């Protein structure tokens, strides 16, 4: 009974989340619109405009570019932008000064500047193609190139580069502050929550799929059920299977997110990726089991009846274990049934090894999984 | 013999491509650096600077932001930027004019402008979250918001908005022209080539995996081989399995790329995605077969010997079919062995249905695949 309550809670949560997803999109749009209006005030209100002037442009640009759906993404982009601007500005200024010292105001200066643009632009572009840098600092490297280039070439023209840099940085800072304030403090959308829920949901999906598979396998005689069930299993397993890149970007954003709710600093987000990997392996197996349903040649129903009982026992307890694990992950506590699950899976394996069954692949994998989760929660 | 030549060609191509990949990254960096120097000339050369002035900044910004690794990506971003700028500029100008007509120069004006920023900013942000728009026009929508906002608020200040818009557009156009010229005409890196090669390569990987699986399955007695073979199969199958999002973005870029080499306009890139989907299904099955290798309980070697011959026959002809199909896809011609492959797979299925074998899932799937490819090339 407790488990079925959990199941309904999770499935209702997901249903709610579907319509909630729309609400969150709307909310995000309103938040961005508010941020835009706030930075536009720099233009619209005379006293503010007298302070910042045309540089208000950079505040607007900052908001448009860094305000992302998840709070972690906004923070990551904002910090990248800040870092890239400061680094690019400082190096651009040094390069411009160097060019002026060495080349004077004439042609030599322009040649040195052009050369430095070539070298720094090329090197920074190459660094953007290195996977490790691309993953976390792609945007920062882009802003570095942009700022370096703008500063080094205007060093040739503008007298007061430092003044210009100070003003621009301060308006970028204003844009950043507005974004962070609205993104993190007003109904924040956390990538960490999303990753947490979607991982727990995957356990649920796989448990459902295993149960549905068992059901349709053992009543194939009723042909009408054959057509739709497997495809729903397969589409849901595939959604688990193809969650890799989404999980990775969520984990990446989650790492940037500050302490909030139940997640502390240095929360082990990589464990989620490992659990996700195991779940994807399991999805592969469920998918291939499902494949056997579509095969034109099916074992006779008497043969099927003979393996029905043990297979169902195995499948149902697998589904049960998955639900238990999903629940304990969701609630972030050590799985209370841990002492039950592991021995149960082990005895199941022993039983299975006494007969050949299509489910025999599961034993070892589930075991590994149980261990991984137990050590995680 | 012909096939093995093809196999060595493909595997050498891939090895070459690994080091070629580095070369291409270097090439891309140099191309970006050249583009940056070219647009910096707008600042560096006096006669040019007199023409464009501070607006040269926008040319630099354009190059930094739109120059992407694949030619199709650059083109798509550039067109998005152009479209977003023009649309945003036009609507921002209309909104600014409207505000001036209705609200005069005072407070009313500022309120109308602020309101329009809220409405357009929010609506465009929401549109960026719609999957279909996000996929192809995300960047354009972002630039729309930016331009609209900048134009509508400066309408309050600048007298000559039209003049400003014209100058900015022309410098953005210069940046775009430089990018397109260098990206498309100087050693272009086509997303379409990449998609084409990687799809053909997947056939090869799966064929290899099936052969390796057979090999290690039928000589499990030599324990030393057991450890490394399966993991190499599984990592390669997983690379096929997780290629979905990469394929999708490549196909997306490829659609933007103009006629070149062997690819015409309206080349059916979606077929590649369908073929990729089938190959991923196949990879799922190979992976689950591999899973059976790691199971602690193995069938006795006499049982294994009894199924050895038919299984090997099936597996090898599957691998052969995959190679043939991959080769014909690579060379873009109708598969010459089409008349051979289909009947062969059909007869294999008949044979298989007379016995229970772990490979029995393959029959129908391969059939579908054969048909898909035949209709495609």
XYZ file of C-alpha atoms in Angstrom:
754
model
C 0.000 0.000 0.000
C 2.782 2.429 0.860
C 4.453 1.786 -2.448
C 1.336 2.277 -4.479
C 0.837 5.593 -2.726
C 4.354 6.544 -3.721
C 3.639 5.453 -7.276
C 0.538 7.583 -7.523
C 2.352 10.513 -5.983
C 5.138 10.265 -8.520
C 2.825 9.800 -11.483
C 0.638 12.660 -10.323
C 3.710 14.752 -9.821
C 4.714 14.055 -13.402
C 1.244 14.884 -14.696
C 1.319 18.028 -12.660
C 4.788 18.711 -13.978
C 3.570 18.462 -17.564
C 1.140 21.300 -16.999
C 3.607 22.751 -14.525
C 6.182 22.736 -17.288
C 3.961 25.131 -19.224
C 3.526 27.256 -16.120
C 7.261 27.349 -15.629
C 7.794 28.429 -19.219
C 5.304 31.217 -18.747
C 6.918 32.192 -15.469
C 10.342 32.240 -17.099
C 9.063 34.511 -19.870
C 7.554 36.918 -17.358
C 10.782 36.940 -15.359
C 12.845 37.748 -18.444
C 10.386 40.475 -19.424
C 10.640 42.049 -15.974
C 14.437 41.936 -16.116
C 14.355 43.607 -19.526
C 12.100 46.378 -18.299
C 14.340 46.929 -15.284
C 17.488 47.371 -17.350
C 15.591 49.467 -19.866
C 14.972 51.903 -17.041
C 18.630 52.872 -17.411
C 17.571 54.436 -20.701
C 14.075 55.466 -19.769
C 14.737 57.401 -16.581
C 16.635 60.623 -17.109
C 18.699 60.618 -13.898
C 19.918 57.086 -14.586
C 20.655 57.830 -18.241
C 22.788 60.793 -17.258
C 24.901 58.397 -15.201
C 25.492 55.626 -17.708
C 24.708 57.073 -21.138
C 25.003 54.880 -24.183
C 26.639 52.157 -22.108
C 23.157 51.181 -20.899
C 23.176 49.141 -24.104
C 25.546 46.675 -22.451
C 23.211 46.068 -19.560
C 20.373 45.178 -21.947
C 22.660 42.964 -23.965
C 23.795 41.164 -20.836
C 20.257 40.396 -19.720
C 19.187 39.134 -23.134
C 22.196 36.916 -23.477
C 22.668 35.374 -20.037
C 19.115 34.911 -18.735
C 18.551 31.179 -19.164
C 15.771 28.831 -18.122
C 17.581 27.184 -15.213
C 19.075 29.257 -12.429
C 22.358 27.331 -12.679
C 22.609 28.056 -16.383
C 22.088 31.776 -15.803
C 24.696 31.830 -13.081
C 27.180 29.869 -15.180
C 26.708 32.125 -18.184
C 26.898 35.257 -16.093
C 30.107 34.229 -14.360
C 31.560 33.160 -17.683
C 30.672 36.498 -19.151
C 32.169 38.403 -16.247
C 35.359 36.386 -16.271
C 35.708 36.592 -20.045
C 35.139 40.330 -20.050
C 37.642 41.051 -17.299
C 40.315 38.744 -18.677
C 39.783 39.847 -22.266
C 39.704 43.499 -21.274
C 42.891 43.281 -19.227
C 44.804 41.419 -21.914
C 43.428 43.624 -24.644
C 44.514 46.691 -22.737
C 47.997 45.281 -22.177
C 48.315 44.393 -25.833
C 47.136 47.847 -26.889
C 49.609 49.519 -24.545
C 52.405 47.287 -25.763
C 51.555 48.096 -29.381
C 51.600 51.810 -28.615
C 54.959 51.619 -26.827
C 56.637 49.580 -29.522
C 54.948 50.710 -32.680
C 54.190 54.322 -31.928
C 51.036 55.796 -33.400
C 51.758 54.787 -36.996
C 51.587 51.718 -39.147
C 53.691 49.582 -36.816
C 51.065 49.905 -34.142
C 48.311 48.664 -36.439
C 50.421 45.726 -37.539
C 51.140 44.659 -33.974
C 47.478 44.995 -33.067
C 46.415 42.943 -36.102
C 48.973 40.287 -35.235
C 47.805 40.060 -31.631
C 44.194 39.738 -32.788
C 45.250 36.848 -34.996
C 47.184 35.039 -32.264
C 44.762 35.504 -29.369
C 41.662 35.013 -31.506
C 43.032 31.813 -32.990
C 44.248 30.404 -29.687
C 41.013 31.152 -27.852
C 38.958 29.670 -30.698
C 41.019 26.510 -30.561
C 40.493 26.284 -26.813
C 36.734 26.396 -27.429
C 37.045 23.147 -29.376
C 38.724 21.290 -26.512
C 35.921 19.177 -24.990
C 36.721 19.933 -21.344
C 36.822 23.689 -21.882
C 33.861 23.597 -24.250
C 31.735 21.908 -21.628
C 32.034 24.589 -18.977
C 33.773 27.659 -20.357
C 32.679 27.880 -23.988
C 30.750 31.074 -23.478
C 33.506 32.656 -21.407
C 36.051 31.985 -24.157
C 33.758 33.581 -26.715
C 33.353 36.702 -24.593
C 37.105 36.755 -24.060
C 37.680 36.882 -27.818
C 35.065 39.578 -28.257
C 36.307 41.814 -25.459
C 39.965 41.364 -26.288
C 39.328 42.266 -29.885
C 37.163 45.298 -29.121
C 39.547 46.666 -26.515
C 42.747 46.149 -28.471
C 41.439 47.822 -31.610
C 39.807 50.721 -29.805
C 43.042 51.273 -27.918
C 44.154 52.741 -31.225
C 41.327 55.267 -31.280
C 39.901 55.990 -27.874
C 42.075 57.970 -25.516
C 40.391 56.844 -22.367
C 40.203 53.062 -22.742
C 40.303 52.556 -18.995
C 37.381 54.885 -18.430
C 35.410 53.127 -21.168
C 36.203 49.730 -19.704
C 35.143 50.809 -16.232
C 31.814 52.134 -17.488
C 31.065 49.089 -19.582
C 31.978 46.699 -16.815
C 29.727 48.518 -14.397
C 26.747 48.342 -16.767
C 27.432 44.677 -17.481
C 27.545 44.234 -13.711
C 24.149 45.889 -13.397
C 22.662 43.578 -16.004
C 24.216 40.597 -14.270
C 22.880 41.680 -10.885
C 19.356 42.060 -12.234
C 19.508 38.609 -13.858
C 20.882 36.859 -10.804
C 18.445 38.564 -8.496
C 15.397 37.633 -10.566
C 16.618 34.213 -11.619
C 17.749 32.992 -8.203
C 15.410 34.738 -5.824
C 12.052 35.043 -7.602
C 10.501 31.571 -8.015
C 13.792 30.012 -9.125
C 13.791 27.078 -11.546
C 16.566 24.787 -10.344
C 18.334 22.403 -12.685
C 19.155 20.324 -9.604
C 15.479 19.710 -8.810
C 14.854 18.745 -12.394
C 17.725 16.259 -12.409
C 16.628 14.813 -9.079
C 13.008 14.313 -10.146
C 13.823 12.986 -13.584
C 16.224 10.398 -12.144
C 13.622 9.189 -9.653
C 11.083 9.146 -12.463
C 13.305 6.877 -14.535
C 13.156 4.165 -11.873
C 9.413 4.403 -12.040
C 9.335 4.186 -15.834
C 11.537 1.105 -15.883
C 9.495 -0.598 -13.175
C 6.324 0.110 -15.151
C 7.894 -1.174 -18.336
C 8.971 -4.438 -16.743
C 5.500 -5.015 -15.361
C 3.847 -4.182 -18.637
C 6.214 -6.467 -20.465
C 5.352 -9.365 -18.170
C 1.684 -8.707 -18.560
C 1.681 -8.629 -22.332
C 4.090 -11.539 -22.588
C 1.817 -13.840 -20.640
C -1.389 -12.969 -22.368
C -0.286 -12.776 -25.920
C -3.235 -14.966 -26.843
C -5.467 -11.930 -26.531
C -4.183 -10.456 -29.728
C -5.810 -7.081 -29.308
C -3.422 -6.157 -26.529
C -0.366 -7.028 -28.512
C -0.305 -3.977 -30.703
C -0.204 -0.977 -28.442
C 1.467 -2.177 -25.259
C 4.934 -2.908 -26.641
C 5.191 0.410 -28.443
C 4.381 2.313 -25.259
C 7.058 0.332 -23.430
C 9.552 0.995 -26.148
C 8.928 4.721 -26.446
C 9.262 5.142 -22.700
C 12.403 3.047 -22.497
C 13.840 5.056 -25.349
C 13.150 8.271 -23.506
C 15.246 6.848 -20.657
C 17.864 5.674 -23.139
C 18.276 9.062 -24.771
C 18.388 11.076 -21.578
C 22.178 11.092 -21.471
C 22.938 14.489 -22.954
C 20.071 16.162 -21.101
C 21.235 14.679 -17.801
C 24.757 15.826 -18.457
C 23.802 19.409 -19.114
C 21.495 19.435 -16.087
C 24.287 18.096 -13.885
C 26.573 20.736 -15.334
C 24.149 23.500 -14.395
C 23.362 21.911 -11.039
C 27.029 22.169 -10.131
C 26.840 25.946 -10.471
C 23.756 26.275 -8.340
C 24.259 27.522 -4.796
C 23.047 25.714 -1.714
C 19.248 25.516 -1.750
C 16.534 23.289 -0.354
C 17.830 19.840 0.411
C 20.942 20.040 -1.731
C 24.118 21.170 -0.027
C 27.359 22.410 -1.508
C 29.481 19.773 -3.193
C 26.424 17.600 -3.627
C 27.602 14.556 -5.597
C 25.932 15.314 -8.928
C 28.217 12.922 -10.751
C 26.580 10.061 -8.872
C 23.355 10.964 -10.640
C 25.148 10.547 -13.934
C 26.434 7.131 -12.864
C 22.986 6.034 -11.732
C 21.601 7.357 -15.013
C 24.147 5.275 -16.902
C 23.069 2.104 -15.075
C 19.427 2.908 -15.699
C 20.168 3.303 -19.376
C 21.841 -0.105 -19.400
C 18.731 -1.537 -17.832
C 16.550 0.245 -20.394
C 18.606 -1.430 -23.128
C 17.733 -4.829 -21.692
C 14.057 -4.082 -21.280
C 14.011 -2.875 -24.872
C 15.563 -6.059 -26.157
C 13.077 -8.120 -24.121
C 10.342 -6.126 -25.747
C 11.913 -6.930 -29.113
C 11.224 -10.578 -28.446
C 7.501 -9.786 -28.254
C 7.519 -8.582 -31.826
C 9.310 -11.597 -33.167
C 6.963 -13.508 -35.451
C 7.825 -16.835 -33.937
C 6.650 -17.190 -30.354
C 7.166 -20.080 -27.984
C 4.108 -22.259 -27.549
C 1.770 -21.146 -24.822
C 2.435 -24.293 -22.822
C 6.128 -23.492 -22.757
C 5.235 -19.975 -21.788
C 2.998 -21.199 -18.988
C 5.784 -23.335 -17.632
C 8.072 -20.324 -17.111
C 5.295 -17.985 -16.116
C 5.468 -18.312 -12.388
C 9.211 -17.891 -11.804
C 9.495 -15.146 -14.422
C 6.685 -13.198 -12.907
C 8.186 -13.579 -9.471
C 11.501 -12.257 -10.717
C 10.009 -9.454 -12.765
C 7.684 -8.223 -10.073
C 10.347 -8.192 -7.422
C 12.637 -6.354 -9.820
C 9.940 -3.767 -10.384
C 9.372 -3.595 -6.651
C 13.090 -3.059 -5.987
C 13.240 -0.340 -8.600
C 10.291 1.461 -7.038
C 11.852 1.185 -3.592
C 15.131 2.566 -4.843
C 13.414 5.344 -6.748
C 11.440 6.299 -3.699
C 14.440 6.371 -1.436
C 16.318 8.487 -3.971
C 13.390 10.851 -4.242
C 13.175 11.257 -0.504
C 16.954 11.307 -0.164
C 17.269 8.755 2.549
C 19.059 5.464 2.801
C 16.851 2.798 1.313
C 15.133 1.107 4.296
C 14.639 -2.081 2.346
C 18.321 -2.240 1.486
C 18.763 -5.248 3.750
C 15.838 -6.883 2.001
C 16.630 -6.018 -1.601
C 20.172 -7.280 -1.838
C 19.608 -10.778 -0.418
C 16.410 -11.024 -2.404
C 18.181 -10.252 -5.662
C 20.943 -12.676 -4.782
C 18.545 -15.517 -4.064
C 16.719 -14.675 -7.267
C 19.935 -15.106 -9.163
C 20.500 -18.509 -7.641
C 17.014 -19.572 -8.580
C 17.429 -18.297 -12.085
C 20.691 -20.058 -12.645
C 18.827 -23.322 -12.220
C 16.894 -22.637 -15.392
C 17.323 -20.824 -18.681
C 15.027 -17.848 -18.950
C 15.019 -14.705 -21.063
C 15.267 -12.656 -17.902
C 18.549 -14.203 -16.841
C 20.588 -11.171 -17.820
C 19.021 -9.099 -15.131
C 20.498 -10.728 -12.076
C 24.019 -9.347 -12.060
C 23.084 -5.947 -13.342
C 20.426 -5.272 -10.787
C 22.872 -6.329 -8.144
C 25.402 -3.768 -9.272
C 22.703 -1.190 -9.374
C 21.439 -1.963 -5.905
C 24.955 -1.542 -4.583
C 25.506 1.705 -6.404
C 22.348 3.242 -5.046
C 22.866 1.962 -1.554
C 26.273 3.565 -1.422
C 24.863 6.749 -2.846
C 21.902 7.630 -0.697
C 38.174 -9.264 -51.027
C 36.363 -6.177 -52.237
C 34.632 -5.857 -48.903
C 37.786 -6.168 -46.890
C 39.312 -3.437 -49.008
C 36.308 -1.284 -48.220
C 36.665 -2.125 -44.554
C 40.309 -1.091 -44.473
C 39.509 2.062 -46.387
C 36.824 3.029 -43.901
C 38.902 2.207 -40.860
C 41.872 4.067 -42.290
C 39.607 6.961 -43.104
C 38.489 7.016 -39.498
C 42.043 6.861 -38.225
C 42.953 9.622 -40.609
C 39.899 11.501 -39.466
C 41.013 11.288 -35.851
C 44.179 13.155 -36.679
C 42.268 15.020 -39.351
C 39.866 16.121 -36.648
C 42.763 17.901 -34.981
C 43.789 19.392 -38.285
C 40.264 20.626 -38.852
C 40.158 22.222 -35.425
C 43.406 23.998 -36.170
C 42.117 25.045 -39.565
C 38.919 26.361 -38.019
C 40.906 28.416 -35.498
C 43.044 29.911 -38.242
C 39.951 30.737 -40.287
C 38.311 32.496 -37.357
C 41.525 34.385 -36.645
C 41.713 35.568 -40.263
C 38.085 36.674 -40.181
C 38.751 38.602 -36.980
C 41.755 40.362 -38.487
C 39.743 41.244 -41.592
C 36.936 42.895 -39.639
C 39.437 44.555 -37.333
C 40.745 46.324 -40.416
C 37.593 48.434 -40.235
C 39.145 49.945 -37.136
C 42.777 49.698 -38.108
C 42.705 51.365 -41.516
C 41.943 55.059 -41.404
C 39.933 55.345 -44.631
C 37.657 52.487 -43.552
C 37.251 53.825 -40.045
C 36.150 57.186 -41.413
C 33.373 55.371 -43.220
C 31.974 53.231 -40.410
C 33.242 54.747 -37.174
C 32.320 53.129 -33.880
C 29.869 50.842 -35.650
C 32.827 48.694 -36.665
C 32.232 47.141 -33.259
C 29.167 45.369 -34.632
C 31.127 43.726 -37.405
C 33.580 42.279 -34.877
C 30.756 41.142 -32.662
C 29.054 39.441 -35.578
C 32.140 37.489 -36.541
C 32.831 36.353 -32.976
C 29.269 35.239 -32.434
C 28.271 33.558 -35.685
C 31.462 31.852 -36.863
C 30.832 28.206 -36.002
C 32.704 25.000 -36.709
C 30.409 23.692 -39.443
C 29.591 25.792 -42.476
C 25.885 25.050 -42.069
C 25.939 26.231 -38.475
C 27.605 29.497 -39.463
C 25.089 30.063 -42.221
C 22.161 29.257 -39.964
C 23.378 31.555 -37.215
C 24.153 34.331 -39.672
C 20.737 34.176 -41.314
C 19.073 34.005 -37.916
C 21.014 37.039 -36.833
C 20.149 38.967 -39.965
C 16.480 38.076 -39.760
C 16.269 38.797 -36.048
C 18.014 42.147 -36.473
C 15.811 43.307 -39.329
C 12.569 42.135 -37.743
C 13.483 43.417 -34.294
C 14.709 46.712 -35.709
C 11.572 47.268 -37.774
C 9.208 46.432 -34.932
C 11.266 48.394 -32.430
C 11.178 51.407 -34.725
C 7.413 51.112 -35.170
C 6.902 50.792 -31.448
C 9.139 53.806 -30.767
C 7.281 55.899 -33.358
C 3.946 54.814 -31.941
C 5.069 55.729 -28.433
C 6.187 59.146 -29.630
C 2.922 59.823 -31.442
C 0.731 58.744 -28.564
C 2.740 59.628 -25.510
C 4.564 62.735 -26.685
C 8.061 63.287 -25.323
C 7.145 63.013 -21.653
C 6.394 60.314 -19.173
C 3.647 58.680 -21.256
C 6.199 57.826 -23.910
C 8.463 56.065 -21.424
C 5.548 54.068 -20.026
C 4.462 52.878 -23.461
C 8.028 51.939 -24.324
C 8.422 50.030 -21.069
C 5.164 48.219 -21.663
C 6.129 47.222 -25.198
C 9.477 45.924 -23.926
C 7.598 43.772 -21.424
C 5.138 42.366 -23.957
C 7.534 41.714 -26.848
C 10.351 40.518 -24.584
C 8.081 38.087 -22.786
C 6.411 36.769 -25.927
C 9.679 36.252 -27.768
C 11.207 34.545 -24.739
C 8.239 32.190 -24.554
C 8.616 31.374 -28.245
C 12.231 30.375 -27.567
C 10.935 27.632 -25.272
C 8.703 26.084 -27.933
C 10.649 23.052 -29.151
C 10.064 23.601 -32.872
C 11.183 27.214 -32.774
C 14.008 26.465 -30.360
C 15.440 23.909 -32.740
C 15.944 26.226 -35.676
C 15.295 29.823 -34.697
C 16.472 30.099 -31.097
C 19.309 32.441 -31.922
C 17.146 34.551 -34.211
C 14.576 35.058 -31.461
C 17.305 36.115 -29.053
C 18.641 38.686 -31.495
C 15.093 39.868 -32.106
C 14.648 40.608 -28.400
C 17.998 42.357 -28.235
C 17.471 44.530 -31.290
C 13.880 45.359 -30.479
C 14.834 46.430 -27.003
C 17.823 48.511 -28.076
C 15.946 50.251 -30.866
C 12.794 50.990 -28.931
C 14.626 52.515 -25.979
C 17.058 54.534 -28.079
C 14.102 55.854 -30.066
C 13.584 57.988 -26.985
C 17.054 59.472 -27.182
C 18.565 59.318 -30.610
C 17.069 61.571 -33.235
C 18.268 59.600 -36.193
C 17.269 56.048 -35.385
C 16.944 55.149 -39.057
C 20.433 56.360 -39.827
C 21.813 54.415 -36.859
C 19.966 51.282 -37.937
C 21.257 51.562 -41.489
C 24.842 51.914 -40.325
C 24.629 49.058 -37.876
C 22.959 46.772 -40.365
C 25.617 47.494 -42.937
C 28.433 46.672 -40.509
C 26.650 43.506 -39.384
C 26.325 42.690 -43.084
C 30.074 43.147 -43.515
C 30.796 40.808 -40.637
C 28.352 38.286 -42.043
C 29.887 38.492 -45.510
C 33.382 37.900 -44.140
C 32.176 34.876 -42.146
C 30.257 33.323 -44.999
C 33.072 33.898 -47.446
C 35.699 32.304 -45.214
C 33.485 29.575 -43.805
C 31.962 28.396 -47.080
C 34.699 29.025 -49.599
C 38.005 28.457 -47.800
C 38.372 24.747 -46.962
C 34.785 24.450 -45.762
C 33.894 21.970 -43.007
C 30.518 20.548 -43.989
C 28.129 19.145 -41.424
C 26.629 17.094 -44.256
C 29.908 15.283 -44.916
C 30.257 14.570 -41.226
C 26.749 13.131 -40.998
C 27.280 11.055 -44.125
C 30.571 9.589 -42.948
C 29.437 8.960 -39.407
C 26.315 7.118 -40.576
C 28.350 4.889 -42.869
C 30.800 4.374 -40.040
C 28.011 3.154 -37.746
C 27.244 0.273 -40.091
C 30.874 -0.678 -39.893
C 30.939 -0.472 -36.090
C 27.896 -2.677 -35.733
C 29.240 -5.225 -38.194
C 32.506 -5.335 -36.256
C 30.664 -5.700 -32.977
C 28.589 -8.619 -34.211
C 31.682 -10.397 -35.458
C 33.554 -9.768 -32.250
C 30.628 -10.964 -30.230
C 30.486 -14.224 -32.177
C 34.189 -14.710 -31.786
C 34.264 -14.218 -28.048
C 31.070 -16.174 -27.512
C 32.469 -19.266 -29.137
C 35.814 -19.279 -27.451
C 34.890 -18.343 -23.955
C 37.021 -21.207 -22.711
C 40.098 -19.110 -23.332
C 39.418 -16.922 -20.354
C 41.996 -14.288 -21.143
C 39.956 -13.003 -24.063
C 36.826 -12.668 -22.038
C 37.763 -9.517 -20.227
C 38.564 -6.921 -22.796
C 36.547 -7.877 -25.870
C 33.052 -7.309 -24.489
C 33.895 -3.915 -23.071
C 35.214 -2.734 -26.426
C 32.006 -3.953 -28.058
C 29.899 -2.256 -25.483
C 31.671 1.088 -25.602
C 31.423 1.166 -29.371
C 27.785 0.162 -29.394
C 27.104 2.827 -26.833
C 28.746 5.425 -28.996
C 26.260 4.428 -31.699
C 23.443 4.447 -29.165
C 24.169 7.928 -27.924
C 24.635 9.505 -31.321
C 21.038 10.712 -31.498
C 21.425 14.307 -30.415
C 24.627 14.775 -32.386
C 23.005 13.386 -35.521
C 20.033 15.652 -35.072
C 22.094 18.785 -34.809
C 24.250 17.738 -37.774
C 21.129 17.115 -39.870
C 19.827 20.483 -38.762
C 22.994 22.216 -39.959
C 23.163 20.104 -43.090
C 19.747 21.399 -44.111
C 21.133 24.920 -44.188
C 24.124 24.018 -46.281
C 23.969 24.939 -49.958
C 24.508 22.525 -52.799
C 28.038 21.135 -52.701
C 29.890 18.030 -53.762
C 27.575 15.096 -54.137
C 24.716 16.520 -52.100
C 22.023 18.404 -53.992
C 19.373 20.775 -52.705
C 16.550 19.154 -50.782
C 18.765 16.196 -50.051
C 16.728 13.910 -47.776
C 18.602 14.466 -44.529
C 15.713 13.147 -42.479
C 16.329 9.722 -43.982
C 19.692 9.758 -42.291
C 17.938 10.294 -38.992
C 15.617 7.360 -39.703
C 18.510 5.116 -40.641
C 20.295 6.290 -37.506
C 17.252 5.339 -35.433
C 17.250 1.819 -36.879
C 20.964 1.485 -36.293
C 20.449 2.503 -32.679
C 17.779 -0.187 -32.314
C 20.257 -2.668 -33.666
C 22.919 -1.408 -31.283
C 20.489 -2.026 -28.407
C 20.218 -5.653 -29.434
C 23.936 -6.160 -29.858
C 24.423 -4.638 -26.426
C 21.958 -7.009 -24.823
C 23.634 -9.947 -26.559
C 26.897 -8.768 -25.102
C 25.218 -8.632 -21.708
C 24.693 -12.369 -21.944
C 28.474 -12.817 -22.158
C 28.930 -11.282 -18.731
C 26.304 -13.422 -17.080
C 28.005 -15.698 -14.571
C 26.071 -18.720 -15.698
C 26.998 -19.825 -19.180
C 25.557 -22.664 -21.239
C 27.747 -25.719 -21.387
C 30.278 -25.697 -24.180
C 28.635 -28.689 -25.838
C 25.367 -26.788 -26.050
C 27.285 -23.865 -27.409
C 28.997 -26.007 -30.004
C 25.653 -27.296 -31.181
C 24.428 -23.822 -32.071
C 27.784 -22.595 -33.251
C 27.456 -23.272 -36.933
C 24.034 -21.765 -37.645
C 24.669 -18.806 -35.352
C 27.930 -18.021 -37.019
C 26.326 -18.280 -40.409
C 23.617 -15.852 -39.398
C 25.941 -13.426 -37.635
C 28.499 -13.334 -40.394
C 25.937 -12.761 -43.098
C 24.398 -10.039 -40.972
C 27.781 -8.391 -40.646
C 28.318 -8.816 -44.356
C 24.937 -7.216 -45.131
C 25.698 -4.321 -42.854
C 29.041 -3.736 -44.549
C 27.435 -3.875 -47.972
C 24.764 -1.397 -46.944
C 27.303 0.894 -45.321
C 29.451 0.815 -48.412
C 26.581 1.588 -50.750
C 25.506 4.437 -48.503
C 29.047 5.770 -48.440
C 29.316 5.679 -52.195
C 25.734 6.850 -52.604
C 24.576 4.248 -55.026
C 21.841 1.699 -54.945
C 23.128 -1.334 -53.138
C 24.158 -3.799 -55.871
C 23.658 -6.736 -53.562
C 20.124 -5.628 -52.769
C 18.746 -8.584 -54.705
C 21.014 -10.836 -52.721
C 20.597 -9.358 -49.252
C 16.845 -9.388 -48.954
C 16.247 -13.016 -49.973
C 19.227 -14.032 -47.891
C 17.839 -12.365 -44.779
C 14.441 -13.887 -45.477
C 15.778 -17.380 -45.789
C 17.839 -16.830 -42.670
C 14.668 -15.992 -40.830
C 13.019 -19.178 -41.983
C 15.995 -21.192 -40.853
C 16.051 -19.451 -37.526
C 12.385 -19.977 -36.868
C 13.092 -23.692 -36.864
C 15.180 -23.338 -33.763
C 15.403 -21.122 -30.717
C 18.495 -19.000 -30.777
C 19.564 -15.813 -29.037
C 19.909 -14.129 -32.382
C 16.304 -14.659 -33.368
C 15.330 -11.079 -32.781
C 17.432 -9.912 -35.628
C 15.464 -11.282 -38.524
C 12.589 -8.845 -38.774
C 14.612 -5.840 -37.824
C 17.295 -6.369 -40.405
C 14.607 -6.826 -42.950
C 13.077 -3.471 -42.177
C 16.483 -1.944 -42.303
C 17.317 -3.449 -45.645
C 14.129 -2.040 -47.073
C 14.725 1.387 -45.594
C 18.155 1.659 -47.090
C 17.173 0.241 -50.428
C 14.455 2.827 -50.793
C 16.852 5.516 -49.703
C 19.901 5.237 -51.886
